[in-house]
Amino acid sequence: MPHFKSRDITLFYEDVGEGTPLLLLHGLTSNHAMFYREMDFFKKKYRVLALDSRGHGRSDKPESYTLDDHIKDAVALINHLELETLYVLGVSMGSYIAQGVAIALPDRVKKLVLVATKPSGEQSSMAELFDRHEDAFRGLSLVGKLDKSSEFMFYNQEKVDEWLRKTAEKSDGLTGREQVAASAALKDFDFRSELGKIRAETLVISGTHDGLNPPDKGRETALHIPDATYMEFKRSGHAPNVEQDRLFLGITDNFLD
């Protein structure tokens, strides 16, 4: 299994297929296994690289880290593999990392897909969701809040449940301490003043029913990136790649092609 060092951290990644490199960046508390469908689909045309961000999956799990660490780790992987150019696709937290990578490497990232994204945040999207619907979450434990949050996050819960089950079968989850560290890494970021540096052809996809990163956040992201295309999936929440998977794969494949 491929590993590499980014400063003092050992990180894991999957490497399948041949062709133009396509880097996949996963969401908060998840890992490369969430992309089982995308890896199987895109490996027929691309060299698909799926990174486990620090604190996640099979990568090292330090006690604390930042979004900037995630971005530097992704850049380190690109340099480790000596990729001159590549495409990048990020979902939720992965889309924040992807923005940072495209800003840092404007001449190397040629195409960029940002899914369920936002351009800034004072705290994690989950913490913002708890605050936004304070009455609904009042009195619940953290586990109870996380269980209830799906009501605000997804449109097709049946598809999401199946996806989560299959992802869990292929990987281990995080402990409570590891989840807290992962969430804390997403506090206080703001790319809005730098998104104009991105030169990649960019597609931003939001789900109409996403209560975690609502569509207005996706539209805001697209407006700050030169010539970006914005799409909204009408029967999706926070996981357009899962809730409308065939539409997502078709549109993304056409965009990358």
XYZ file of N, CA and C in Angstrom, residues 41 49 91 121 141 170 179 185 195:
27
model
N -15.049 4.081 -11.405
C -15.506 4.695 -12.651
C -14.365 5.399 -13.388
N -5.896 9.174 -7.852
C -5.165 9.231 -6.587
C -6.143 9.671 -5.509
N -14.681 16.937 -2.089
C -16.042 16.953 -1.568
C -16.024 17.475 -0.136
N -15.104 29.929 6.527
C -15.839 29.444 7.687
C -15.137 29.824 8.976
N -26.948 14.896 23.225
C -25.517 14.598 23.323
C -24.883 14.788 21.954
N -15.057 -0.777 4.262
C -13.741 -0.704 3.636
C -12.730 0.066 4.481
N -12.214 12.727 16.042
C -13.246 13.529 15.386
C -13.172 14.989 15.816
N -9.760 21.477 12.925
C -8.858 21.898 11.848
C -9.542 22.813 10.836
N -9.212 33.353 -4.235
C -9.803 32.476 -5.247
C -9.604 33.015 -6.660
